[in-house]
Coordinates of C-alpha atoms and ligand atoms in Angstrom, one line a residue:
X125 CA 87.2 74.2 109.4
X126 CA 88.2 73.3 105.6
X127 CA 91.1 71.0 105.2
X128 CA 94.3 72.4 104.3
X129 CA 96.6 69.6 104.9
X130 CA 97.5 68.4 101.3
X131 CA 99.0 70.0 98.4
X132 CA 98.3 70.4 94.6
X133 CA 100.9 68.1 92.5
X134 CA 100.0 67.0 89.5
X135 CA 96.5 67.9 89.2
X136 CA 95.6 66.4 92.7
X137 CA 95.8 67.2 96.2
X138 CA 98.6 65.3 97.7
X139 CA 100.0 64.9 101.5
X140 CA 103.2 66.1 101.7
X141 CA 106.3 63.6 102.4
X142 CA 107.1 65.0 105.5
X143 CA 105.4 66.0 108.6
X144 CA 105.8 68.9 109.6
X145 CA 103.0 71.9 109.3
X146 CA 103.1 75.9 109.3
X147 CA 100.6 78.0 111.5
X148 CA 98.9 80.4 110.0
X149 CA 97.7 83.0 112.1
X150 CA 95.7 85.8 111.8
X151 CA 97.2 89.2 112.2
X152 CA 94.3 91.0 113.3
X153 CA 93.4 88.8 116.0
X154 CA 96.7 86.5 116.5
X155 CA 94.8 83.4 116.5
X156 CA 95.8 80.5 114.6
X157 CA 93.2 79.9 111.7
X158 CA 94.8 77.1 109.4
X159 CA 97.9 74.9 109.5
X160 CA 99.0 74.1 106.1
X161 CA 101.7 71.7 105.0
X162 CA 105.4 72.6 105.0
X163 CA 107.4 70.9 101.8
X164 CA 110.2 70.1 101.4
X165 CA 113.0 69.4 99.0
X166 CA 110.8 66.3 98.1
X167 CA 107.7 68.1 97.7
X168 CA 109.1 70.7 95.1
X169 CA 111.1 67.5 93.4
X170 CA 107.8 65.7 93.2
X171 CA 106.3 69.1 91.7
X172 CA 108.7 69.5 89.6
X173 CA 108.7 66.3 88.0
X174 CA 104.6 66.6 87.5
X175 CA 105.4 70.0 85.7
X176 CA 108.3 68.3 83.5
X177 CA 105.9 65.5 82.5
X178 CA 103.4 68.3 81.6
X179 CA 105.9 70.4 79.4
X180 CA 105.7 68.8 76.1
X181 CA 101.6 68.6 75.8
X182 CA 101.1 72.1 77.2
X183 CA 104.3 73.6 75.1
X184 CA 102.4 71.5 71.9
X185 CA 98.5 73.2 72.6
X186 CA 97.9 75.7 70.6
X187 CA 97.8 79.7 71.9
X188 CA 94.2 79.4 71.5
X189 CA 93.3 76.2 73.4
X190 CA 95.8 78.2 76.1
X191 CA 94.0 80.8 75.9
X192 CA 90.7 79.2 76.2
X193 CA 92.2 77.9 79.8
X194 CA 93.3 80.9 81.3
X195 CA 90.1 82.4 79.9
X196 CA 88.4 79.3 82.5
X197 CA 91.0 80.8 84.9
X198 CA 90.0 84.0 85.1
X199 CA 86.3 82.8 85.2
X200 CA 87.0 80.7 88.3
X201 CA 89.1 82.9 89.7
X202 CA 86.4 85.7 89.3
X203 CA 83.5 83.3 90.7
X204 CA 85.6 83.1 94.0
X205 CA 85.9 86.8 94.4
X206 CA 84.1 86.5 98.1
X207 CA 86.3 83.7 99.3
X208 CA 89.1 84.7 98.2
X209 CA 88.3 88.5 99.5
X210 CA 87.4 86.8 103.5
X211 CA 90.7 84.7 102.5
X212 CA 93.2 87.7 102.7
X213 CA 91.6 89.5 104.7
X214 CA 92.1 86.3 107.1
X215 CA 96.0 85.8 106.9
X216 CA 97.1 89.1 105.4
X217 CA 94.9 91.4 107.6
X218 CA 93.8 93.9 104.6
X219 CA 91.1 95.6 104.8
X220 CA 87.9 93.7 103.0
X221 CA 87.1 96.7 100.6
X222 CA 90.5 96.4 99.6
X223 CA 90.5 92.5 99.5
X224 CA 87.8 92.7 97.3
X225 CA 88.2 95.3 94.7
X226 CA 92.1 94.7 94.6
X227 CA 93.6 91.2 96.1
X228 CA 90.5 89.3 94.4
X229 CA 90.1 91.8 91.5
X230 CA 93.3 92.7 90.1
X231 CA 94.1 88.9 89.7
X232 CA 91.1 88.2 87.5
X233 CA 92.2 91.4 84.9
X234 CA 95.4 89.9 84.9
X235 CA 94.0 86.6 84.3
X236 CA 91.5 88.1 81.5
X237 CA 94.9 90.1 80.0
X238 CA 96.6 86.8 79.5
X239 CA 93.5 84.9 78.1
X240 CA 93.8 87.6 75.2
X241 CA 97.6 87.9 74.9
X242 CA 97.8 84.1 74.6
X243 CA 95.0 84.2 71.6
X244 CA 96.7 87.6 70.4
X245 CA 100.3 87.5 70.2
X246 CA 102.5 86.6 67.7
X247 CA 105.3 83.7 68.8
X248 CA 106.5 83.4 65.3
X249 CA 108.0 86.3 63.9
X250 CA 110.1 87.3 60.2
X251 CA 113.6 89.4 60.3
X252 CA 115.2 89.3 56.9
X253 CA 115.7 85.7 55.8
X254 CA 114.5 84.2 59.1
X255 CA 111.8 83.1 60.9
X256 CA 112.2 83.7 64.0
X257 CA 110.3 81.2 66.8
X258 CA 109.2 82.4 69.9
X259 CA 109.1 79.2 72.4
X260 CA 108.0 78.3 75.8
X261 CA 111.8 78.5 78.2
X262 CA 109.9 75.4 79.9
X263 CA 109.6 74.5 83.8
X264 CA 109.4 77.5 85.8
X265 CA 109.8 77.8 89.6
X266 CA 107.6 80.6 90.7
X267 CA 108.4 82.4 94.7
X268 CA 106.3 84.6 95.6
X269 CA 105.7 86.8 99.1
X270 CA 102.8 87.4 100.9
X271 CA 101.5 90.9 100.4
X272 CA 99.7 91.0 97.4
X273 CA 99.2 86.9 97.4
X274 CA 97.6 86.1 94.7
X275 CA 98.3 89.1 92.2
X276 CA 101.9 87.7 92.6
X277 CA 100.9 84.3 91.7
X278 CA 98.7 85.2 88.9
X279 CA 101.5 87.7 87.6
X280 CA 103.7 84.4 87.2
X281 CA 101.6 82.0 86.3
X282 CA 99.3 83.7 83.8
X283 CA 102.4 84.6 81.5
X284 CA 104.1 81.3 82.0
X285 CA 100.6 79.4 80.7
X286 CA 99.9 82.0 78.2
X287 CA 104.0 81.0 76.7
X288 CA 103.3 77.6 76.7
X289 CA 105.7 77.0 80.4
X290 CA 104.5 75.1 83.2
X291 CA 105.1 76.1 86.6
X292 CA 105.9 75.2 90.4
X293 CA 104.8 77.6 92.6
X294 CA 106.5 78.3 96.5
X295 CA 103.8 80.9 98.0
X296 CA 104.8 82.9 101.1
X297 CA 104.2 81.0 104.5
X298 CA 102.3 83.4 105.3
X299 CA 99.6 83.7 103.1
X300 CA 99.4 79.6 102.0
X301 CA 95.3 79.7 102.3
X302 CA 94.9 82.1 99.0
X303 CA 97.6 79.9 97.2
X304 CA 95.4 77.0 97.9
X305 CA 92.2 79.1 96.6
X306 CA 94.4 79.5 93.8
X307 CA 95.0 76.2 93.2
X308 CA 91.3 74.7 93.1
X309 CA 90.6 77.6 90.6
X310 CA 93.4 76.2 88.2
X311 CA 92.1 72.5 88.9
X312 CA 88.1 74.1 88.1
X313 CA 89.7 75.7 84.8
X314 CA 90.3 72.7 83.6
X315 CA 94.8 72.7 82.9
X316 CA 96.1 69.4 82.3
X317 CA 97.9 68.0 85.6
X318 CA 101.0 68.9 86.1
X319 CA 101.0 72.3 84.3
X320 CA 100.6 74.4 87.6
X321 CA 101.2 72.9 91.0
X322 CA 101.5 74.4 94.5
X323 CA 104.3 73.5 97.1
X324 CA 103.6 74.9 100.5
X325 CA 106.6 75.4 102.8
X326 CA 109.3 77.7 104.3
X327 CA 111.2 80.1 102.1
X328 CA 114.9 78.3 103.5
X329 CA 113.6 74.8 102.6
X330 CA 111.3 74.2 100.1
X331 CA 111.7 78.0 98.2
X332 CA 115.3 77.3 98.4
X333 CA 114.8 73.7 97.0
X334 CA 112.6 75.3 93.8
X335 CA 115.2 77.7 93.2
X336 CA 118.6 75.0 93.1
X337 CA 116.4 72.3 91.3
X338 CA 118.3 71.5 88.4
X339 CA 114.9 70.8 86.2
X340 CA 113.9 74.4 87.1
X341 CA 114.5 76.4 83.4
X342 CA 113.4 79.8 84.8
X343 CA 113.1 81.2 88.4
X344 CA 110.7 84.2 88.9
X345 CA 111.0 85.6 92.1
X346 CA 109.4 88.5 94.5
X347 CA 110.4 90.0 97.6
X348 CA 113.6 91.1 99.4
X349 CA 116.6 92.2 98.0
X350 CA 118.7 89.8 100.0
X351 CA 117.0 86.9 99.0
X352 CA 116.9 88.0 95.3
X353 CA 120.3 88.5 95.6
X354 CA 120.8 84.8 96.5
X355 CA 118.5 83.4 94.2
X356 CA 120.0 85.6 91.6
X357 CA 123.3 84.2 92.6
X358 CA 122.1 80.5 92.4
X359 CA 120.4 80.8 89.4
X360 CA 123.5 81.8 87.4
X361 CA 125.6 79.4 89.2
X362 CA 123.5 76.9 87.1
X363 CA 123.0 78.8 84.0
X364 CA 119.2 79.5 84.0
X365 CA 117.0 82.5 83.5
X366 CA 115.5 84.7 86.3
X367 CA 113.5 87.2 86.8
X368 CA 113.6 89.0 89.9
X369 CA 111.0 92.1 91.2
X370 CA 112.6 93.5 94.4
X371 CA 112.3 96.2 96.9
X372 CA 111.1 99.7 95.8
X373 CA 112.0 103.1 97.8
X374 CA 109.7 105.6 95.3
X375 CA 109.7 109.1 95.2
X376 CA 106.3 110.9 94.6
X377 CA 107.7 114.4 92.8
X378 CA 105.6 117.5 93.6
X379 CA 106.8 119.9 91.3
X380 CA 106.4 123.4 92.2
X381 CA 103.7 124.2 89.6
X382 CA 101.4 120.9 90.7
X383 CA 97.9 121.0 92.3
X384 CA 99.4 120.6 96.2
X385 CA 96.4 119.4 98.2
X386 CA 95.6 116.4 95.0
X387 CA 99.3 115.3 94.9
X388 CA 99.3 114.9 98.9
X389 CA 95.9 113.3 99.6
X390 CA 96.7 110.5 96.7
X391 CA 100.5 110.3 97.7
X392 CA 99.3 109.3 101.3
X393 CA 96.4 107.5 99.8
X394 CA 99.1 105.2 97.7
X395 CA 101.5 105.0 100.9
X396 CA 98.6 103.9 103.3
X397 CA 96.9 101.1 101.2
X398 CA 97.8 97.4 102.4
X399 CA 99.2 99.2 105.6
X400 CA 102.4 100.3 103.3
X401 CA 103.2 96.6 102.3
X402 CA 103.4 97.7 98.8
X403 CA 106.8 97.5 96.7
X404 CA 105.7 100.2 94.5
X405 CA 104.4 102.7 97.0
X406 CA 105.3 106.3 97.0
X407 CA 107.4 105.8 100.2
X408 CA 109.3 109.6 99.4
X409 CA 106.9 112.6 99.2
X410 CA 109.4 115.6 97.3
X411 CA 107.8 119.3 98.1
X412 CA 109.7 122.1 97.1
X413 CA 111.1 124.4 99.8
X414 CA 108.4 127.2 99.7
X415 CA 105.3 124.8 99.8
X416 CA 107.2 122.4 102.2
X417 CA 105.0 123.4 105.6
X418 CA 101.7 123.4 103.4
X419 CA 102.4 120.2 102.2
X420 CA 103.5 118.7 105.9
X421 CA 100.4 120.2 106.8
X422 CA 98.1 118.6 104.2
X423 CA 99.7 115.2 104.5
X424 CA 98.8 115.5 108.6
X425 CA 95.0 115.8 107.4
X426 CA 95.4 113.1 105.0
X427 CA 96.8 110.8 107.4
X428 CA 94.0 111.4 110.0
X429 CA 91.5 109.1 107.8
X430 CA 93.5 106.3 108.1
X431 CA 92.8 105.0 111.7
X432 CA 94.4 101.5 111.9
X433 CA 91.2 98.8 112.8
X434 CA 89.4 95.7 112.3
X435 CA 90.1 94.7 108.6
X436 CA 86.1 93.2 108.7
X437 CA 85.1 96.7 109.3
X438 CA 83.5 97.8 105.7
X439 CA 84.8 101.4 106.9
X440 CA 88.3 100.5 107.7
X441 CA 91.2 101.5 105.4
X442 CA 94.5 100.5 107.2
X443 CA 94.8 97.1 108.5
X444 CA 97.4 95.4 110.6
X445 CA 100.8 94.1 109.1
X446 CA 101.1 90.9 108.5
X447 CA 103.6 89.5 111.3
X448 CA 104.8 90.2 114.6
X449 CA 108.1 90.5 113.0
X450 CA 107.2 92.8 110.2
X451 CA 105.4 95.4 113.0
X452 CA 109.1 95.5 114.7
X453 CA 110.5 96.2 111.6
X454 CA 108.6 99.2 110.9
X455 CA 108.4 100.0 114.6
X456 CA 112.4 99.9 114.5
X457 CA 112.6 102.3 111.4
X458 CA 110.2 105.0 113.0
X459 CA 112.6 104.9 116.1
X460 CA 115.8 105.4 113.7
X461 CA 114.0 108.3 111.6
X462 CA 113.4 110.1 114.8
X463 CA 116.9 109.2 116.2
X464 CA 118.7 110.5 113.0
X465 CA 116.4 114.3 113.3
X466 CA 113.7 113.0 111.5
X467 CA 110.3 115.2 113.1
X468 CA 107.2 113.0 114.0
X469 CA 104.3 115.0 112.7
X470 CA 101.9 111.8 112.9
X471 CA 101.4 108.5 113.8
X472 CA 104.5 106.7 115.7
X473 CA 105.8 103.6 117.6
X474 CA 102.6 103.6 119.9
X475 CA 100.5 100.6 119.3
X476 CA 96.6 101.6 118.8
X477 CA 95.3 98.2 119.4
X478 CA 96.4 95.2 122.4
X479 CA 96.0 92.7 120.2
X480 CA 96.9 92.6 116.3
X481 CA 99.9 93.6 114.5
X482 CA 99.3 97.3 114.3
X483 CA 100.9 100.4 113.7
X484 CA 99.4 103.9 113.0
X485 CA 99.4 105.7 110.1
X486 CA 102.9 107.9 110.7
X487 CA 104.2 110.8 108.6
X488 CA 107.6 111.5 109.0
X489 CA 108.8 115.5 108.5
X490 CA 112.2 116.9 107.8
X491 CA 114.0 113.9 106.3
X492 CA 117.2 114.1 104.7
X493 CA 118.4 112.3 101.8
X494 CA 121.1 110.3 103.5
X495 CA 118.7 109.3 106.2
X496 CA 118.3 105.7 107.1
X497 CA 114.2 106.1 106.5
X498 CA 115.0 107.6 103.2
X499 CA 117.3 104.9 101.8
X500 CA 115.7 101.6 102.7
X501 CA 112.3 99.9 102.1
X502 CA 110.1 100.2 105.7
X503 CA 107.4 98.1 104.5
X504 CA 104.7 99.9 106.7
X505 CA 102.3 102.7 107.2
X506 CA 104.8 105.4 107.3
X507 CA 105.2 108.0 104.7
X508 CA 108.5 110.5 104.6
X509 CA 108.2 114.0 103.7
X510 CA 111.7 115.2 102.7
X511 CA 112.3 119.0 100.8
X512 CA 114.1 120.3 97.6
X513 CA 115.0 123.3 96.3
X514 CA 114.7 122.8 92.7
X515 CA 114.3 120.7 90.4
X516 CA 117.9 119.4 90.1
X517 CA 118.0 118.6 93.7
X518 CA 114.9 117.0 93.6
X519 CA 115.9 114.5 90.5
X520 CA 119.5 113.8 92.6
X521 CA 117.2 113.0 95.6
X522 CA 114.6 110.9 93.9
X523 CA 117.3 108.8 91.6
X524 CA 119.4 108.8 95.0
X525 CA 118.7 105.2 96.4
X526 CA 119.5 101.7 95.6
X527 CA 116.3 101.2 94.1
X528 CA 114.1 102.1 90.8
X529 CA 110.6 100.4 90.8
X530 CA 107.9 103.0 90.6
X531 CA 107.3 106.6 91.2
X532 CA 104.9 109.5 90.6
X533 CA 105.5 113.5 89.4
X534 CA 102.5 116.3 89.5
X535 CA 103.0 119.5 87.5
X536 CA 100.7 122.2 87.0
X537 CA 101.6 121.0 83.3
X538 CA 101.4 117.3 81.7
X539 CA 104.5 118.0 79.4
X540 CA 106.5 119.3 82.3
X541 CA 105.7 116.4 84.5
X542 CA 106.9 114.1 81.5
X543 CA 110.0 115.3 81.1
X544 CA 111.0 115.1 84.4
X545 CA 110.0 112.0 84.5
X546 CA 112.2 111.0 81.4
X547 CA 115.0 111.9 83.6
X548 CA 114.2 109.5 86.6
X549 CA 115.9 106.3 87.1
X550 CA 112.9 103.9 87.7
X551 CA 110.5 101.3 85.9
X552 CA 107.1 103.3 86.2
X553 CA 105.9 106.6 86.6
X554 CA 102.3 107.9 87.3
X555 CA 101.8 111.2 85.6
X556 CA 99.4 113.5 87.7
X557 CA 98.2 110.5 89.2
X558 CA 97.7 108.4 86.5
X559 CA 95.9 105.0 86.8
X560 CA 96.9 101.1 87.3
X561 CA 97.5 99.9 83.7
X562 CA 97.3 95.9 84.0
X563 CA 99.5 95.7 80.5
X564 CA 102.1 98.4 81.0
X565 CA 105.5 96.6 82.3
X566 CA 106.0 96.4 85.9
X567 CA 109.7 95.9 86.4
X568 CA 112.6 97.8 88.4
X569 CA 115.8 99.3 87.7
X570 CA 119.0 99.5 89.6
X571 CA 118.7 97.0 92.7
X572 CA 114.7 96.7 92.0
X573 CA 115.1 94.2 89.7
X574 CA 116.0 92.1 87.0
X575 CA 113.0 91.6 84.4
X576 CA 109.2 92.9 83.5
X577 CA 105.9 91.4 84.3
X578 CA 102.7 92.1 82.9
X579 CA 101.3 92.7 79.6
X580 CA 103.4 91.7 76.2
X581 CA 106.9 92.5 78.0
X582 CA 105.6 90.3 80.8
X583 CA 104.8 87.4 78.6
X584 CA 108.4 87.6 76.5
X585 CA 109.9 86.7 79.7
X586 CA 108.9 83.6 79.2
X587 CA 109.8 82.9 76.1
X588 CA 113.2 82.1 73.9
X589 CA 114.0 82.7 70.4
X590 CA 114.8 80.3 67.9
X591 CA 115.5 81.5 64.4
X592 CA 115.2 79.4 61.3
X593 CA 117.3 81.1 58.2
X594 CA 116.1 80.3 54.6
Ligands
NAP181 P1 111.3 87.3 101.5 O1 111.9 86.6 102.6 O2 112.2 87.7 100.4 O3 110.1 86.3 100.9 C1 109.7 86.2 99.6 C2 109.5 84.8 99.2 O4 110.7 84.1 99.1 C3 108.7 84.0 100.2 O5 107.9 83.0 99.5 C4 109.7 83.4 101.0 O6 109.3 82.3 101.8 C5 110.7 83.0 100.0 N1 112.1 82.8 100.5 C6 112.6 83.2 101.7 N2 113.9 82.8 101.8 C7 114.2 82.1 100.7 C8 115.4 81.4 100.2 N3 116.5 81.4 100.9 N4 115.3 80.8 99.0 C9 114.2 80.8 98.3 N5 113.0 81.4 98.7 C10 113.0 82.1 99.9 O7 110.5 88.5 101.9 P2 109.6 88.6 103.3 O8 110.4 87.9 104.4 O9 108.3 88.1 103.0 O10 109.6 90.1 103.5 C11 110.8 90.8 103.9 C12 111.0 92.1 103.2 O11 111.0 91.9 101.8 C13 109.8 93.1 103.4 O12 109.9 93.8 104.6 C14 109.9 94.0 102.2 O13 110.9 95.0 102.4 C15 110.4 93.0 101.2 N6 109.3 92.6 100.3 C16 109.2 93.0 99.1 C17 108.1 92.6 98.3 C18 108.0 93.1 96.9 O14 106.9 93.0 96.3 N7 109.0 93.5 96.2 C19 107.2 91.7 98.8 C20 107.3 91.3 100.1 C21 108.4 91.7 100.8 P3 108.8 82.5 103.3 O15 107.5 83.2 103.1 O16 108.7 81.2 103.9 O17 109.8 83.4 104.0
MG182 MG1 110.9 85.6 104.7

């Protein structure tokens, strides 16, 4: 077994201070593959110290010598597509067709985005009789969770470089082994040490350390609402930026005039993939009243492809979730839907496998707005079908939750899906199923967050302005 035991502070691999160690365990089998260091408050000082030292020289290179690095990023990152593929498969429990083409390959066009952004953009800019400066906001402590692992890291960490920041990043405990991968690529690219480091450890100790450290200048965070809200909180107790991408609760709008049987086969499609662990997904399927049953009907069929199995299989599409604790989660809100009249029409609380973290596909029919299963993020293979009766009701439905991340509308017409669209309170919107756009702004609105990644608006949040009048 490779050695995980040390952690990469100031371009080396250093034991950590203390001794203690998290499991990691694999969620299709429940064995223990790895143990990997657990930080702590010393560990993400030490880190960010190495970062600090870094700041000046890395603020100081020129875009394109910062470009030419992530471009080595993106190469490394690219030449370990089958490792780091086996990698998530191995501690996230994705399927390996989806490991590969999206956990390993949306990282690298990320990567490659920045490499031209860095080379491309403009930090100097003229208004009037200034010049207006566009600097690096400087050490930035980078939290990330586990279900996209290294799309989240590369999503922080290729803005921060391309701005001239350098960072400290707390991966999930659950997925340490791809943050590791992570790091040897940004040692292979060849980044000065201390510009990127990796701190193992619990979210409590050593996230909550990175987060309070007063040399932190910007905290960028992903994953639950309540511990965005806390970081949030922290981080203006001390006066410093943050970014924050939270929890999602996305409607997919079926307008009457759509083509039905496309809208529900790629609505389940987006709900299924990474076993629902997606912030974005299309949790809310909205059918009008008289295609309501035709819809339920088609989104049965849909389901019936996704079979929950062995991630290794090259044919499997739904994989287990990624904890014990994250199965009972979504097993609790399947038993609430059905307990508040919600009508099980696939899928359920069964488990399909004795060992692994499992839960089959489920479509839930008949949900109401104020529903419990229509309000709050499951986090798991289970799709809600709920039904409007025109178009008023369906935008007060879809805008009626806490959150505003993503969303999709069909309509028999482009310009009518656009301008219901316009009208939705959320920070993306695919139009007749529209694709992934690694530049467009990723962000949330209302309770989804606080800040953009991705693309120019991505790499702005890493900057600050300093004008120079003449
Ligand atoms: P989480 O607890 O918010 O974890 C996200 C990251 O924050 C992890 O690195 C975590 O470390 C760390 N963390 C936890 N507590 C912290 C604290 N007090 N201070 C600083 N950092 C802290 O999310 P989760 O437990 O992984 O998942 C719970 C729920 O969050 C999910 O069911 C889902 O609803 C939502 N979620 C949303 C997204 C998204 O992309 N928006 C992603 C994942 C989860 P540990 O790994 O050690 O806990
Ligand atoms: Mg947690």
């Amino acid at each position: 077994m490779k050695a995980h035991d040390t952690m990469y502070i100031g371009g080396e691999w250093r034991p950590a201070a203390g001794p203690g160690t998290i499991a990691v365990v694999n969620p299709a089998t429940e064995q223990v593959i790895a143990e990997v260091p657990a930080g702590t408050a010393e560990d993400v000082d030490a880190a960010v110290r190495a970062a600090r030292a870094a700041f000046p020289g890395w603020a100081a290179t020129p875009p394109a010598a910062r470009a030419a690095r992530l471009a080595a990023l993106r190469d490394a990152l690219a030449a370990r597509t089958e490792e780091i593929a086996e990698t998530v498969t191995a501690e996230l429990g994705s399927p390996l067709k989806l490991s590969r083409a999206v956990h390993a390959g949306t990282p690298v066009r990320v990567a490659a985005s920045y490499a031209e952004l860095a080379a491309s953009y403009a930090f100097e800019e003229r208004i009037g009789n200034s010049t207006v400066l566009l600097e690096p906001v400087g050490v930035v402590g980078a939290i990330t969770p586990w279900n996209y692992p290294l799309h989240q890291i590369v999503a922080k960490v290729a803005p921060a470089l391309a701005a001239g920041c350098t960072v400290v990043v707390k991966p999930a405990e659950d997925t340490p082994l791809t943050a590791q991968i992570f790091a040897e690529a940004v040692h292979e690219a060849g980044l000065p040490p201390g510009v990127v480091n990796v701190v193992t450890g619990v979210g409590t100790v050593a996230g909550q350390a990175l987060a309070a450290h007063e040399d932190v200048d910007l905290v960028s965070f992903t994953g639950s609402t309540a511990v965005g809200r806390r970081i949030g909180a922290t981080a203006g107790g001390a006066v410093k930026r943050v970014a924050l991408e939270l929890g999602g609760k996305s409607a997919n709008v079926i307008l009457p005039s759509a083509d039905l049987a496309k809208a529900v086969k790629v609505g389940v499609a987006n709900v299924m993939t990474n076993s629902g662990q997606t912030c974005s997904a299309w949790t809310r399927m909205l059918v009008h009243t008289d295609r309501y049953d035709e819809a339920v009907e088609a989104a049965v069929a849909a389901v019936a492809s996704y079979r929950a199995g062995d991630p290794h299989d090259e044919l499997c599409r739904v994989g287990p979730l990624v904890s014990a604790a994250q199965r009972e989660r979504v097993r609790g809100y399947i038993e609430r839907g059905l307990a508040e009249g919600a009508r099980l029409v696939a899928g359920g609380t069964e488990t399909p496998h004795d060992t692994g973290w499992f839960v089959t596909p489920t479509v839930l029919a008949d949900v109401t707005p104020e529903m419990t299963v229509a309000q709050e993020e499951i986090f798991g293979p289970v799709l809600c079908v709920l039904r409007y009766e025109d178009e008023e009701d369906a935008l007060r439905i879809a805008n009626g939750t806490v959150y505003g991340l993503a969303g999709a509308v069909w309509a028999g017409d482009e310009s009518e899906a656009v301008a219901f669209a316009r009208r939705m309170e959320t920070g993306q919107v695919d139009i007749n199923g529209g694709r992934f756009n690694p530049l467009a702004p990723f962000g949330g609105y209302k309770q989804s967050g606080v800040g953009r990644e991705l693309g120019p608006h991505g790499l702005a949040e890493y900057l600050q302005t300093k004008s120079l009048q003449f």
